[in-house]
Amino acid sequence: MDSDPELPPAIADPSAWLKAVIDNLDDAIVTKTLDGVIRSWNGGAERLFGFRADEIIGRPVTLLIPDDRLHEEASILARLKDGHRVERFETVRRRKDGSLVDVAVTISPVRDPDGRVVGASKLARDISEEKRAAERQSLLLREMHHRIKNLFAMTAGLVLASAKEAQSVDALASDLSARVLALSKAHALTMPDLSAAGLEQPATSFKALLSALVAPHKRDGGNVSIEGADLKIGAQALPMVALLLHELTTNAVKYGALSNGKGCLHIHIAPTHDSVFELVWDEAGDEIAPQGDSTGFGSLLERATLKSLDASLERAWRPEGLRIVFRAPAPRLQGG
Protein backbone atom coordinates (compact mmCIF):
# COMPACT_ATOMS: atom_id res chain seq x y z
CA MET A 1 0.00 0.00 0.00
CA ASP A 2 1.32 3.43 -0.87
CA SER A 3 2.42 5.53 2.09
CA ASP A 4 0.93 8.99 2.73
CA PRO A 5 2.86 11.79 1.04
CA GLU A 6 5.36 13.41 3.33
CA LEU A 7 4.14 16.69 4.79
CA PRO A 8 6.26 19.81 4.45
CA PRO A 9 8.38 20.30 7.58
CA ALA A 10 6.58 23.56 8.42
CA ILE A 11 3.30 21.71 9.04
CA ALA A 12 4.48 18.23 9.97
CA ASP A 13 3.56 18.94 13.60
CA PRO A 14 -0.24 18.49 14.10
CA SER A 15 -0.41 21.74 16.07
CA ALA A 16 1.26 23.58 13.19
CA TRP A 17 -1.17 21.95 10.78
CA LEU A 18 -4.12 23.10 12.90
CA LYS A 19 -2.69 26.63 13.09
CA ALA A 20 -2.36 26.73 9.29
CA VAL A 21 -5.97 25.65 8.91
CA ILE A 22 -7.21 28.25 11.41
CA ASP A 23 -5.15 31.06 9.88
CA ASN A 24 -6.58 30.42 6.43
CA LEU A 25 -10.23 30.31 7.44
CA ASP A 26 -12.44 33.10 6.10
CA ASP A 27 -14.01 33.49 9.55
CA ALA A 28 -12.31 35.49 12.27
CA ILE A 29 -11.23 33.38 15.25
CA VAL A 30 -10.17 35.30 18.34
CA THR A 31 -9.44 34.14 21.87
CA LYS A 32 -9.51 36.34 24.95
CA THR A 33 -9.17 36.13 28.70
CA LEU A 34 -12.09 36.57 31.07
CA ASP A 35 -10.90 40.14 31.50
CA GLY A 36 -11.48 40.72 27.80
CA VAL A 37 -7.81 40.80 26.75
CA ILE A 38 -7.10 39.36 23.30
CA ARG A 39 -4.75 36.33 23.39
CA SER A 40 -4.79 35.05 19.78
CA TRP A 41 -5.78 36.36 16.38
CA ASN A 42 -6.05 34.41 13.13
CA GLY A 43 -5.71 35.54 9.51
CA GLY A 44 -9.47 35.78 9.12
CA ALA A 45 -9.59 38.26 12.01
CA GLU A 46 -6.90 40.36 10.34
CA ARG A 47 -8.83 40.40 7.07
CA LEU A 48 -12.12 41.21 8.77
CA PHE A 49 -11.00 43.83 11.28
CA GLY A 50 -7.80 45.21 9.72
CA PHE A 51 -5.51 44.74 12.74
CA ARG A 52 -2.39 42.60 12.46
CA ALA A 53 -1.87 40.09 15.25
CA ASP A 54 1.11 42.03 16.66
CA GLU A 55 -1.05 45.16 16.81
CA ILE A 56 -3.97 43.69 18.69
CA ILE A 57 -2.83 40.78 20.88
CA GLY A 58 -2.64 41.92 24.49
CA ARG A 59 -5.12 44.74 23.95
CA PRO A 60 -8.75 44.83 25.12
CA VAL A 61 -11.38 43.31 22.86
CA THR A 62 -13.48 46.43 23.44
CA LEU A 63 -11.37 48.09 20.71
CA LEU A 64 -13.60 46.15 18.30
CA ILE A 65 -16.89 47.07 19.95
CA PRO A 66 -18.76 50.32 19.14
CA ASP A 67 -19.59 52.45 22.19
CA ASP A 68 -23.31 51.74 21.90
CA ARG A 69 -22.60 47.97 22.00
CA LEU A 70 -20.26 47.82 25.01
CA HIS A 71 -23.04 46.40 27.16
CA GLU A 72 -22.87 43.23 25.07
CA GLU A 73 -19.35 42.44 26.33
CA ALA A 74 -20.36 42.52 29.99
CA SER A 75 -23.27 40.17 29.30
CA ILE A 76 -21.07 37.83 27.25
CA LEU A 77 -18.35 37.63 29.93
CA ALA A 78 -20.95 36.91 32.62
CA ARG A 79 -22.32 33.96 30.63
CA LEU A 80 -18.85 32.64 29.87
CA LYS A 81 -17.79 32.74 33.55
CA ASP A 82 -20.80 30.55 34.28
CA GLY A 83 -19.54 28.11 31.64
CA HIS A 84 -22.23 28.83 29.07
CA ARG A 85 -21.72 29.00 25.33
CA VAL A 86 -23.04 32.10 23.57
CA GLU A 87 -24.88 30.88 20.50
CA ARG A 88 -24.76 32.74 17.22
CA PHE A 89 -26.07 36.27 17.40
CA GLU A 90 -25.88 39.16 14.99
CA THR A 91 -24.24 42.41 16.01
CA VAL A 92 -21.96 45.19 14.80
CA ARG A 93 -18.21 45.49 15.32
CA ARG A 94 -15.61 48.16 14.56
CA ARG A 95 -12.65 47.82 12.20
CA LYS A 96 -9.22 49.38 12.60
CA ASP A 97 -10.18 52.26 10.29
CA GLY A 98 -13.26 53.02 12.39
CA SER A 99 -15.79 51.63 9.92
CA LEU A 100 -18.51 49.31 11.17
CA VAL A 101 -19.19 45.79 9.96
CA ASP A 102 -22.18 43.49 10.49
CA VAL A 103 -21.07 40.18 11.97
CA ALA A 104 -22.53 36.94 13.26
CA VAL A 105 -20.71 35.85 16.42
CA THR A 106 -20.51 32.56 18.31
CA ILE A 107 -18.53 32.44 21.59
CA SER A 108 -17.45 29.37 23.53
CA PRO A 109 -15.72 29.09 26.91
CA VAL A 110 -12.07 27.97 27.02
CA ARG A 111 -11.28 25.64 29.93
CA ASP A 112 -7.98 24.69 31.57
CA PRO A 113 -7.02 21.03 32.26
CA ASP A 114 -9.00 21.18 35.51
CA GLY A 115 -12.16 22.25 33.71
CA ARG A 116 -12.14 25.82 34.94
CA VAL A 117 -13.22 28.54 32.49
CA VAL A 118 -10.15 30.72 31.83
CA GLY A 119 -11.14 32.51 28.66
CA ALA A 120 -13.22 32.46 25.52
CA SER A 121 -12.92 31.72 21.82
CA LYS A 122 -14.92 33.85 19.44
CA LEU A 123 -15.85 33.05 15.87
CA ALA A 124 -17.05 36.05 13.85
CA ARG A 125 -18.35 36.01 10.28
CA ASP A 126 -18.92 39.02 8.05
CA ILE A 127 -22.65 39.09 7.17
CA SER A 128 -22.68 42.54 5.54
CA GLU A 129 -23.71 41.20 2.15
CA GLU A 130 -26.36 38.96 3.71
CA LYS A 131 -27.80 41.98 5.53
CA ARG A 132 -27.80 44.08 2.37
CA ALA A 133 -29.49 41.30 0.42
CA ALA A 134 -32.14 40.91 3.12
CA GLU A 135 -32.73 44.67 3.17
CA ARG A 136 -33.07 44.78 -0.61
CA GLN A 137 -35.52 41.90 -0.50
CA SER A 138 -37.55 43.54 2.26
CA LEU A 139 -37.59 46.83 0.37
CA LEU A 140 -38.72 45.10 -2.80
CA LEU A 141 -41.51 43.25 -1.00
CA ARG A 142 -42.75 46.46 0.65
CA GLU A 143 -42.61 48.28 -2.67
CA MET A 144 -44.51 45.49 -4.43
CA HIS A 145 -47.13 45.44 -1.66
CA HIS A 146 -47.56 49.20 -1.92
CA ARG A 147 -47.84 49.14 -5.70
CA ILE A 148 -50.25 46.23 -5.79
CA LYS A 149 -52.54 47.98 -3.29
CA ASN A 150 -52.47 51.14 -5.40
CA LEU A 151 -53.08 49.25 -8.63
CA PHE A 152 -56.03 47.35 -7.17
CA ALA A 153 -57.53 50.60 -5.85
CA MET A 154 -57.02 52.36 -9.17
CA THR A 155 -58.39 49.41 -11.16
CA ALA A 156 -61.49 49.28 -8.96
CA GLY A 157 -62.06 52.98 -9.64
CA LEU A 158 -61.63 52.46 -13.37
CA VAL A 159 -64.19 49.65 -13.36
CA LEU A 160 -66.82 51.72 -11.54
CA ALA A 161 -66.27 54.85 -13.60
CA SER A 162 -66.12 53.01 -16.93
CA ALA A 163 -69.32 51.13 -16.09
CA LYS A 164 -71.16 54.43 -15.57
CA GLU A 165 -69.97 55.84 -18.91
CA ALA A 166 -70.18 52.72 -21.11
CA GLN A 167 -72.95 52.52 -23.68
CA SER A 168 -72.56 48.77 -24.13
CA VAL A 169 -70.80 45.76 -22.66
CA ASP A 170 -68.40 45.71 -25.61
CA ALA A 171 -67.52 49.37 -25.11
CA LEU A 172 -66.94 48.78 -21.40
CA ALA A 173 -64.69 45.80 -22.10
CA SER A 174 -62.72 47.64 -24.77
CA ASP A 175 -62.13 50.87 -22.85
CA LEU A 176 -61.39 49.16 -19.54
CA SER A 177 -59.01 46.64 -21.12
CA ALA A 178 -57.07 49.41 -22.83
CA ARG A 179 -56.68 51.41 -19.63
CA VAL A 180 -55.66 48.41 -17.56
CA LEU A 181 -53.15 47.46 -20.27
CA ALA A 182 -51.66 50.95 -20.05
CA LEU A 183 -51.25 50.51 -16.29
CA SER A 184 -49.69 47.11 -16.89
CA LYS A 185 -47.12 48.56 -19.29
CA ALA A 186 -46.24 51.31 -16.86
CA HIS A 187 -45.92 48.85 -14.00
CA ALA A 188 -43.65 46.57 -16.04
CA LEU A 189 -41.33 49.47 -16.83
CA THR A 190 -40.56 50.00 -13.15
CA MET A 191 -40.13 46.41 -12.01
CA PRO A 192 -36.60 45.21 -11.28
CA ASP A 193 -35.15 42.34 -13.26
CA LEU A 194 -35.41 39.50 -10.76
CA SER A 195 -32.99 37.40 -12.79
CA ALA A 196 -30.24 39.97 -12.29
CA ALA A 197 -27.78 39.92 -9.42
CA GLY A 198 -29.14 43.10 -7.84
CA LEU A 199 -32.59 44.49 -7.18
CA GLU A 200 -31.97 48.07 -8.24
CA GLN A 201 -34.94 49.90 -9.61
CA PRO A 202 -34.66 50.52 -13.36
CA ALA A 203 -34.91 54.13 -14.49
CA THR A 204 -38.37 54.64 -16.05
CA SER A 205 -38.72 57.83 -18.02
CA PHE A 206 -41.21 59.72 -20.13
CA LYS A 207 -39.55 58.53 -23.34
CA ALA A 208 -39.67 54.90 -22.25
CA LEU A 209 -43.33 55.17 -21.25
CA LEU A 210 -44.36 57.06 -24.38
CA SER A 211 -42.53 54.57 -26.59
CA ALA A 212 -44.44 51.69 -24.98
CA LEU A 213 -47.83 53.41 -25.32
CA VAL A 214 -47.50 54.53 -28.97
CA ALA A 215 -45.68 51.43 -30.24
CA PRO A 216 -48.87 49.71 -31.50
CA HIS A 217 -49.73 52.77 -33.61
CA LYS A 218 -46.39 53.47 -35.27
CA ARG A 219 -46.03 52.95 -39.01
CA ASP A 220 -42.91 52.35 -41.04
CA GLY A 221 -43.29 55.79 -42.56
CA GLY A 222 -42.35 57.50 -39.33
CA ASN A 223 -45.75 58.85 -38.31
CA VAL A 224 -44.67 59.11 -34.65
CA SER A 225 -41.57 60.79 -33.23
CA ILE A 226 -40.44 61.39 -29.66
CA GLU A 227 -37.63 63.90 -29.23
CA GLY A 228 -35.97 66.24 -26.78
CA ALA A 229 -34.89 65.85 -23.19
CA ASP A 230 -36.12 63.16 -20.84
CA LEU A 231 -37.19 62.86 -17.21
CA LYS A 232 -37.35 59.93 -14.85
CA ILE A 233 -40.83 59.18 -13.49
CA GLY A 234 -41.11 58.10 -9.87
CA ALA A 235 -43.17 55.08 -8.85
CA GLN A 236 -45.80 57.20 -7.10
CA ALA A 237 -46.52 59.42 -10.09
CA LEU A 238 -46.16 56.75 -12.75
CA PRO A 239 -49.68 55.23 -12.73
CA MET A 240 -51.35 58.64 -13.09
CA VAL A 241 -48.88 59.78 -15.77
CA ALA A 242 -49.42 56.52 -17.64
CA LEU A 243 -53.19 56.92 -17.61
CA LEU A 244 -52.97 60.53 -18.77
CA LEU A 245 -50.64 59.70 -21.67
CA HIS A 246 -52.81 56.70 -22.50
CA GLU A 247 -55.85 59.00 -22.77
CA LEU A 248 -53.96 61.34 -25.10
CA THR A 249 -52.88 58.40 -27.24
CA THR A 250 -56.40 56.96 -27.30
CA ASN A 251 -57.87 60.30 -28.36
CA ALA A 252 -55.26 60.57 -31.12
CA VAL A 253 -56.28 57.11 -32.34
CA LYS A 254 -60.03 57.85 -32.15
CA TYR A 255 -60.13 61.42 -33.39
CA GLY A 256 -56.67 62.68 -34.26
CA ALA A 257 -53.41 62.11 -36.05
CA LEU A 258 -53.41 58.36 -35.49
CA SER A 259 -56.98 57.81 -36.67
CA ASN A 260 -55.94 57.21 -40.29
CA GLY A 261 -52.79 56.60 -42.25
CA LYS A 262 -52.14 60.25 -43.07
CA GLY A 263 -51.54 62.07 -39.77
CA CYS A 264 -48.38 62.47 -37.73
CA LEU A 265 -47.71 62.75 -34.02
CA HIS A 266 -44.65 64.61 -32.82
CA ILE A 267 -43.84 64.67 -29.10
CA HIS A 268 -41.17 67.03 -27.83
CA ILE A 269 -39.89 67.12 -24.23
CA ALA A 270 -38.34 70.45 -23.30
CA PRO A 271 -35.34 70.66 -20.95
CA THR A 272 -36.59 71.10 -17.40
CA HIS A 273 -36.31 74.77 -16.43
CA ASP A 274 -36.91 76.18 -12.93
CA SER A 275 -38.07 72.70 -11.84
CA VAL A 276 -40.91 72.76 -14.41
CA PHE A 277 -41.29 69.82 -16.78
CA GLU A 278 -42.90 70.51 -20.17
CA LEU A 279 -44.11 68.09 -22.81
CA VAL A 280 -45.45 69.33 -26.15
CA TRP A 281 -47.78 66.97 -28.04
CA ASP A 282 -48.32 68.00 -31.69
CA GLU A 283 -50.81 66.24 -33.93
CA ALA A 284 -50.83 67.14 -37.63
CA GLY A 285 -53.36 65.95 -40.21
CA ASP A 286 -56.32 66.92 -42.36
CA GLU A 287 -58.99 64.99 -40.49
CA ILE A 288 -58.44 65.82 -36.82
CA ALA A 289 -61.81 66.08 -35.12
CA PRO A 290 -62.80 67.53 -31.72
CA GLN A 291 -61.72 65.03 -29.08
CA GLY A 292 -64.71 63.65 -27.27
CA ASP A 293 -67.03 64.86 -24.57
CA SER A 294 -65.54 67.06 -21.81
CA THR A 295 -67.89 65.37 -19.32
CA GLY A 296 -66.83 61.82 -20.22
CA PHE A 297 -64.72 59.53 -18.12
CA GLY A 298 -61.53 60.28 -20.04
CA SER A 299 -61.94 63.97 -19.26
CA LEU A 300 -62.73 63.27 -15.63
CA LEU A 301 -59.65 61.07 -15.39
CA GLU A 302 -57.57 63.79 -17.00
CA ARG A 303 -58.71 66.40 -14.51
CA ALA A 304 -58.11 64.09 -11.54
CA THR A 305 -54.62 63.26 -12.80
CA LEU A 306 -53.68 66.88 -13.33
CA LYS A 307 -54.89 67.76 -9.84
CA SER A 308 -52.94 64.93 -8.23
CA LEU A 309 -49.74 66.01 -9.99
CA ASP A 310 -50.21 69.78 -9.54
CA ALA A 311 -50.02 69.86 -13.33
CA SER A 312 -51.67 71.70 -16.20
CA LEU A 313 -52.69 70.71 -19.72
CA GLU A 314 -53.56 73.18 -22.47
CA ARG A 315 -55.04 72.43 -25.90
CA ALA A 316 -54.68 74.75 -28.87
CA TRP A 317 -56.29 74.14 -32.26
CA ARG A 318 -54.06 75.41 -35.05
CA PRO A 319 -54.37 75.29 -38.85
CA GLU A 320 -51.93 72.39 -39.03
CA GLY A 321 -53.58 70.45 -36.21
CA LEU A 322 -53.75 70.11 -32.44
CA ARG A 323 -51.09 71.14 -29.93
CA ILE A 324 -51.27 69.93 -26.31
CA VAL A 325 -48.86 71.30 -23.71
CA PHE A 326 -48.44 69.40 -20.43
CA ARG A 327 -46.58 71.06 -17.56
CA ALA A 328 -45.86 69.76 -14.06
CA PRO A 329 -43.37 70.27 -11.22
CA ALA A 330 -40.45 67.96 -11.98
CA PRO A 331 -39.95 66.97 -8.31
CA ARG A 332 -43.58 65.85 -8.13
CA LEU A 333 -43.09 63.62 -11.17
CA GLN A 334 -39.80 62.18 -9.95
CA GLY A 335 -40.69 61.60 -6.33
CA GLY A 336 -40.93 58.03 -4.86
PDB file of N, CA, C and O in Angstrom, residues 181-216:
ATOM      1  N   LEU A 181     -54.374  47.810 -19.553  1.00  0.00           N
ATOM      2  CA  LEU A 181     -53.147  47.461 -20.274  1.00  0.00           C
ATOM      3  C   LEU A 181     -52.116  48.581 -20.156  1.00  0.00           C
ATOM      4  O   LEU A 181     -50.912  48.327 -20.006  1.00  0.00           O
ATOM      5  N   ALA A 182     -52.583  49.832 -20.214  1.00  0.00           N
ATOM      6  CA  ALA A 182     -51.661  50.954 -20.049  1.00  0.00           C
ATOM      7  C   ALA A 182     -51.009  50.927 -18.666  1.00  0.00           C
ATOM      8  O   ALA A 182     -49.803  51.168 -18.523  1.00  0.00           O
ATOM      9  N   LEU A 183     -51.815  50.635 -17.641  1.00  0.00           N
ATOM     10  CA  LEU A 183     -51.253  50.513 -16.295  1.00  0.00           C
ATOM     11  C   LEU A 183     -50.252  49.368 -16.227  1.00  0.00           C
ATOM     12  O   LEU A 183     -49.202  49.475 -15.577  1.00  0.00           O
ATOM     13  N   SER A 184     -50.571  48.263 -16.898  1.00  0.00           N
ATOM     14  CA  SER A 184     -49.686  47.109 -16.885  1.00  0.00           C
ATOM     15  C   SER A 184     -48.349  47.445 -17.528  1.00  0.00           C
ATOM     16  O   SER A 184     -47.285  47.080 -17.017  1.00  0.00           O
ATOM     17  N   LYS A 185     -48.371  48.167 -18.631  1.00  0.00           N
ATOM     18  CA  LYS A 185     -47.124  48.556 -19.294  1.00  0.00           C
ATOM     19  C   LYS A 185     -46.289  49.459 -18.396  1.00  0.00           C
ATOM     20  O   LYS A 185     -45.071  49.313 -18.289  1.00  0.00           O
ATOM     21  N   ALA A 186     -46.956  50.405 -17.756  1.00  0.00           N
ATOM     22  CA  ALA A 186     -46.240  51.314 -16.862  1.00  0.00           C
ATOM     23  C   ALA A 186     -45.635  50.558 -15.693  1.00  0.00           C
ATOM     24  O   ALA A 186     -44.486  50.790 -15.299  1.00  0.00           O
ATOM     25  N   HIS A 187     -46.401  49.630 -15.128  1.00  0.00           N
ATOM     26  CA  HIS A 187     -45.916  48.851 -14.001  1.00  0.00           C
ATOM     27  C   HIS A 187     -44.701  48.015 -14.402  1.00  0.00           C
ATOM     28  O   HIS A 187     -43.713  47.934 -13.679  1.00  0.00           O
ATOM     29  N   ALA A 188     -44.761  47.412 -15.583  1.00  0.00           N
ATOM     30  CA  ALA A 188     -43.654  46.565 -16.041  1.00  0.00           C
ATOM     31  C   ALA A 188     -42.377  47.369 -16.218  1.00  0.00           C
ATOM     32  O   ALA A 188     -41.277  46.867 -15.981  1.00  0.00           O
ATOM     33  N   LEU A 189     -42.507  48.638 -16.615  1.00  0.00           N
ATOM     34  CA  LEU A 189     -41.330  49.469 -16.833  1.00  0.00           C
ATOM     35  C   LEU A 189     -40.571  49.778 -15.552  1.00  0.00           C
ATOM     36  O   LEU A 189     -39.398  50.139 -15.594  1.00  0.00           O
ATOM     37  N   THR A 190     -41.217  49.655 -14.408  1.00  0.00           N
ATOM     38  CA  THR A 190     -40.558  50.004 -13.149  1.00  0.00           C
ATOM     39  C   THR A 190     -40.184  48.792 -12.316  1.00  0.00           C
ATOM     40  O   THR A 190     -39.637  48.946 -11.224  1.00  0.00           O
ATOM     41  N   MET A 191     -40.457  47.592 -12.794  1.00  0.00           N
ATOM     42  CA  MET A 191     -40.132  46.414 -12.009  1.00  0.00           C
ATOM     43  C   MET A 191     -38.682  46.014 -12.218  1.00  0.00           C
ATOM     44  O   MET A 191     -38.195  45.993 -13.346  1.00  0.00           O
ATOM     45  N   PRO A 192     -37.977  45.678 -11.128  1.00  0.00           N
ATOM     46  CA  PRO A 192     -36.596  45.205 -11.279  1.00  0.00           C
ATOM     47  C   PRO A 192     -36.550  43.885 -12.030  1.00  0.00           C
ATOM     48  O   PRO A 192     -37.527  43.134 -12.067  1.00  0.00           O
ATOM     49  N   ASP A 193     -35.381  43.617 -12.613  1.00  0.00           N
ATOM     50  CA  ASP A 193     -35.152  42.340 -13.263  1.00  0.00           C
ATOM     51  C   ASP A 193     -34.757  41.335 -12.190  1.00  0.00           C
ATOM     52  O   ASP A 193     -33.650  41.361 -11.676  1.00  0.00           O
ATOM     53  N   LEU A 194     -35.670  40.434 -11.852  1.00  0.00           N
ATOM     54  CA  LEU A 194     -35.415  39.501 -10.760  1.00  0.00           C
ATOM     55  C   LEU A 194     -34.382  38.444 -11.129  1.00  0.00           C
ATOM     56  O   LEU A 194     -33.886  37.741 -10.258  1.00  0.00           O
ATOM     57  N   SER A 195     -34.026  38.350 -12.403  1.00  0.00           N
ATOM     58  CA  SER A 195     -32.993  37.403 -12.792  1.00  0.00           C
ATOM     59  C   SER A 195     -31.606  37.999 -12.652  1.00  0.00           C
ATOM     60  O   SER A 195     -30.611  37.297 -12.740  1.00  0.00           O
ATOM     61  N   ALA A 196     -31.533  39.304 -12.425  1.00  0.00           N
ATOM     62  CA  ALA A 196     -30.240  39.968 -12.291  1.00  0.00           C
ATOM     63  C   ALA A 196     -29.706  39.788 -10.877  1.00  0.00           C
ATOM     64  O   ALA A 196     -30.411  39.388  -9.965  1.00  0.00           O
ATOM     65  N   ALA A 197     -28.424  40.118 -10.727  1.00  0.00           N
ATOM     66  CA  ALA A 197     -27.783  39.921  -9.417  1.00  0.00           C
ATOM     67  C   ALA A 197     -28.345  40.882  -8.382  1.00  0.00           C
ATOM     68  O   ALA A 197     -28.479  40.545  -7.217  1.00  0.00           O
ATOM     69  N   GLY A 198     -28.654  42.102  -8.791  1.00  0.00           N
ATOM     70  CA  GLY A 198     -29.143  43.097  -7.841  1.00  0.00           C
ATOM     71  C   GLY A 198     -30.624  43.334  -7.995  1.00  0.00           C
ATOM     72  O   GLY A 198     -31.284  42.796  -8.884  1.00  0.00           O
ATOM     73  N   LEU A 199     -31.168  44.180  -7.119  1.00  0.00           N
ATOM     74  CA  LEU A 199     -32.593  44.493  -7.176  1.00  0.00           C
ATOM     75  C   LEU A 199     -32.799  45.989  -7.378  1.00  0.00           C
ATOM     76  O   LEU A 199     -33.782  46.555  -6.956  1.00  0.00           O
ATOM     77  N   GLU A 200     -31.855  46.641  -8.048  1.00  0.00           N
ATOM     78  CA  GLU A 200     -31.968  48.075  -8.235  1.00  0.00           C
ATOM     79  C   GLU A 200     -33.155  48.389  -9.137  1.00  0.00           C
ATOM     80  O   GLU A 200     -33.433  47.684 -10.098  1.00  0.00           O
ATOM     81  N   GLN A 201     -33.808  49.484  -8.805  1.00  0.00           N
ATOM     82  CA  GLN A 201     -34.942  49.896  -9.611  1.00  0.00           C
ATOM     83  C   GLN A 201     -34.445  50.422 -10.961  1.00  0.00           C
ATOM     84  O   GLN A 201     -33.536  51.236 -11.018  1.00  0.00           O
ATOM     85  N   PRO A 202     -35.038  49.970 -12.067  1.00  0.00           N
ATOM     86  CA  PRO A 202     -34.660  50.525 -13.355  1.00  0.00           C
ATOM     87  C   PRO A 202     -35.164  51.959 -13.473  1.00  0.00           C
ATOM     88  O   PRO A 202     -36.127  52.347 -12.826  1.00  0.00           O
ATOM     89  N   ALA A 203     -34.506  52.742 -14.294  1.00  0.00           N
ATOM     90  CA  ALA A 203     -34.911  54.129 -14.494  1.00  0.00           C
ATOM     91  C   ALA A 203     -36.025  54.168 -15.538  1.00  0.00           C
ATOM     92  O   ALA A 203     -35.808  53.876 -16.708  1.00  0.00           O
ATOM     93  N   THR A 204     -37.238  54.518 -15.137  1.00  0.00           N
ATOM     94  CA  THR A 204     -38.367  54.636 -16.054  1.00  0.00           C
ATOM     95  C   THR A 204     -38.572  56.106 -16.358  1.00  0.00           C
ATOM     96  O   THR A 204     -38.672  56.922 -15.459  1.00  0.00           O
ATOM     97  N   SER A 205     -38.661  56.437 -17.617  1.00  0.00           N
ATOM     98  CA  SER A 205     -38.716  57.833 -18.018  1.00  0.00           C
ATOM     99  C   SER A 205     -39.912  58.085 -18.923  1.00  0.00           C
ATOM    100  O   SER A 205     -40.611  57.157 -19.356  1.00  0.00           O
ATOM    101  N   PHE A 206     -40.121  59.360 -19.234  1.00  0.00           N
ATOM    102  CA  PHE A 206     -41.205  59.716 -20.132  1.00  0.00           C
ATOM    103  C   PHE A 206     -41.008  59.090 -21.506  1.00  0.00           C
ATOM    104  O   PHE A 206     -41.955  58.588 -22.120  1.00  0.00           O
ATOM    105  N   LYS A 207     -39.775  59.108 -22.006  1.00  0.00           N
ATOM    106  CA  LYS A 207     -39.550  58.535 -23.336  1.00  0.00           C
ATOM    107  C   LYS A 207     -39.844  57.039 -23.357  1.00  0.00           C
ATOM    108  O   LYS A 207     -40.433  56.533 -24.317  1.00  0.00           O
ATOM    109  N   ALA A 208     -39.419  56.342 -22.302  1.00  0.00           N
ATOM    110  CA  ALA A 208     -39.668  54.898 -22.245  1.00  0.00           C
ATOM    111  C   ALA A 208     -41.165  54.612 -22.190  1.00  0.00           C
ATOM    112  O   ALA A 208     -41.668  53.703 -22.862  1.00  0.00           O
ATOM    113  N   LEU A 209     -41.888  55.377 -21.383  1.00  0.00           N
ATOM    114  CA  LEU A 209     -43.325  55.166 -21.249  1.00  0.00           C
ATOM    115  C   LEU A 209     -44.051  55.518 -22.541  1.00  0.00           C
ATOM    116  O   LEU A 209     -44.917  54.761 -23.019  1.00  0.00           O
ATOM    117  N   LEU A 210     -43.711  56.657 -23.130  1.00  0.00           N
ATOM    118  CA  LEU A 210     -44.365  57.057 -24.379  1.00  0.00           C
ATOM    119  C   LEU A 210     -44.105  56.040 -25.485  1.00  0.00           C
ATOM    120  O   LEU A 210     -45.010  55.699 -26.253  1.00  0.00           O
ATOM    121  N   SER A 211     -42.872  55.552 -25.557  1.00  0.00           N
ATOM    122  CA  SER A 211     -42.533  54.568 -26.593  1.00  0.00           C
ATOM    123  C   SER A 211     -43.389  53.320 -26.456  1.00  0.00           C
ATOM    124  O   SER A 211     -43.840  52.748 -27.460  1.00  0.00           O
ATOM    125  N   ALA A 212     -43.618  52.885 -25.202  1.00  0.00           N
ATOM    126  CA  ALA A 212     -44.437  51.693 -24.975  1.00  0.00           C
ATOM    127  C   ALA A 212     -45.893  51.934 -25.358  1.00  0.00           C
ATOM    128  O   ALA A 212     -46.555  51.048 -25.913  1.00  0.00           O
ATOM    129  N   LEU A 213     -46.409  53.126 -25.067  1.00  0.00           N
ATOM    130  CA  LEU A 213     -47.827  53.408 -25.325  1.00  0.00           C
ATOM    131  C   LEU A 213     -48.131  53.614 -26.801  1.00  0.00           C
ATOM    132  O   LEU A 213     -49.214  53.240 -27.278  1.00  0.00           O
ATOM    133  N   VAL A 214     -47.213  54.231 -27.552  1.00  0.00           N
ATOM    134  CA  VAL A 214     -47.501  54.526 -28.967  1.00  0.00           C
ATOM    135  C   VAL A 214     -47.009  53.440 -29.907  1.00  0.00           C
ATOM    136  O   VAL A 214     -47.328  53.470 -31.104  1.00  0.00           O
ATOM    137  N   ALA A 215     -46.259  52.471 -29.378  1.00  0.00           N
ATOM    138  CA  ALA A 215     -45.677  51.435 -30.243  1.00  0.00           C
ATOM    139  C   ALA A 215     -46.699  50.742 -31.149  1.00  0.00           C
ATOM    140  O   ALA A 215     -46.432  50.524 -32.333  1.00  0.00           O
ATOM    141  N   PRO A 216     -47.904  50.400 -30.629  1.00  0.00           N
ATOM    142  CA  PRO A 216     -48.865  49.708 -31.505  1.00  0.00           C
ATOM    143  C   PRO A 216     -49.366  50.558 -32.662  1.00  0.00           C
ATOM    144  O   PRO A 216     -49.966  50.025 -33.601  1.00  0.00           O
TER     145      PRO A 216
END
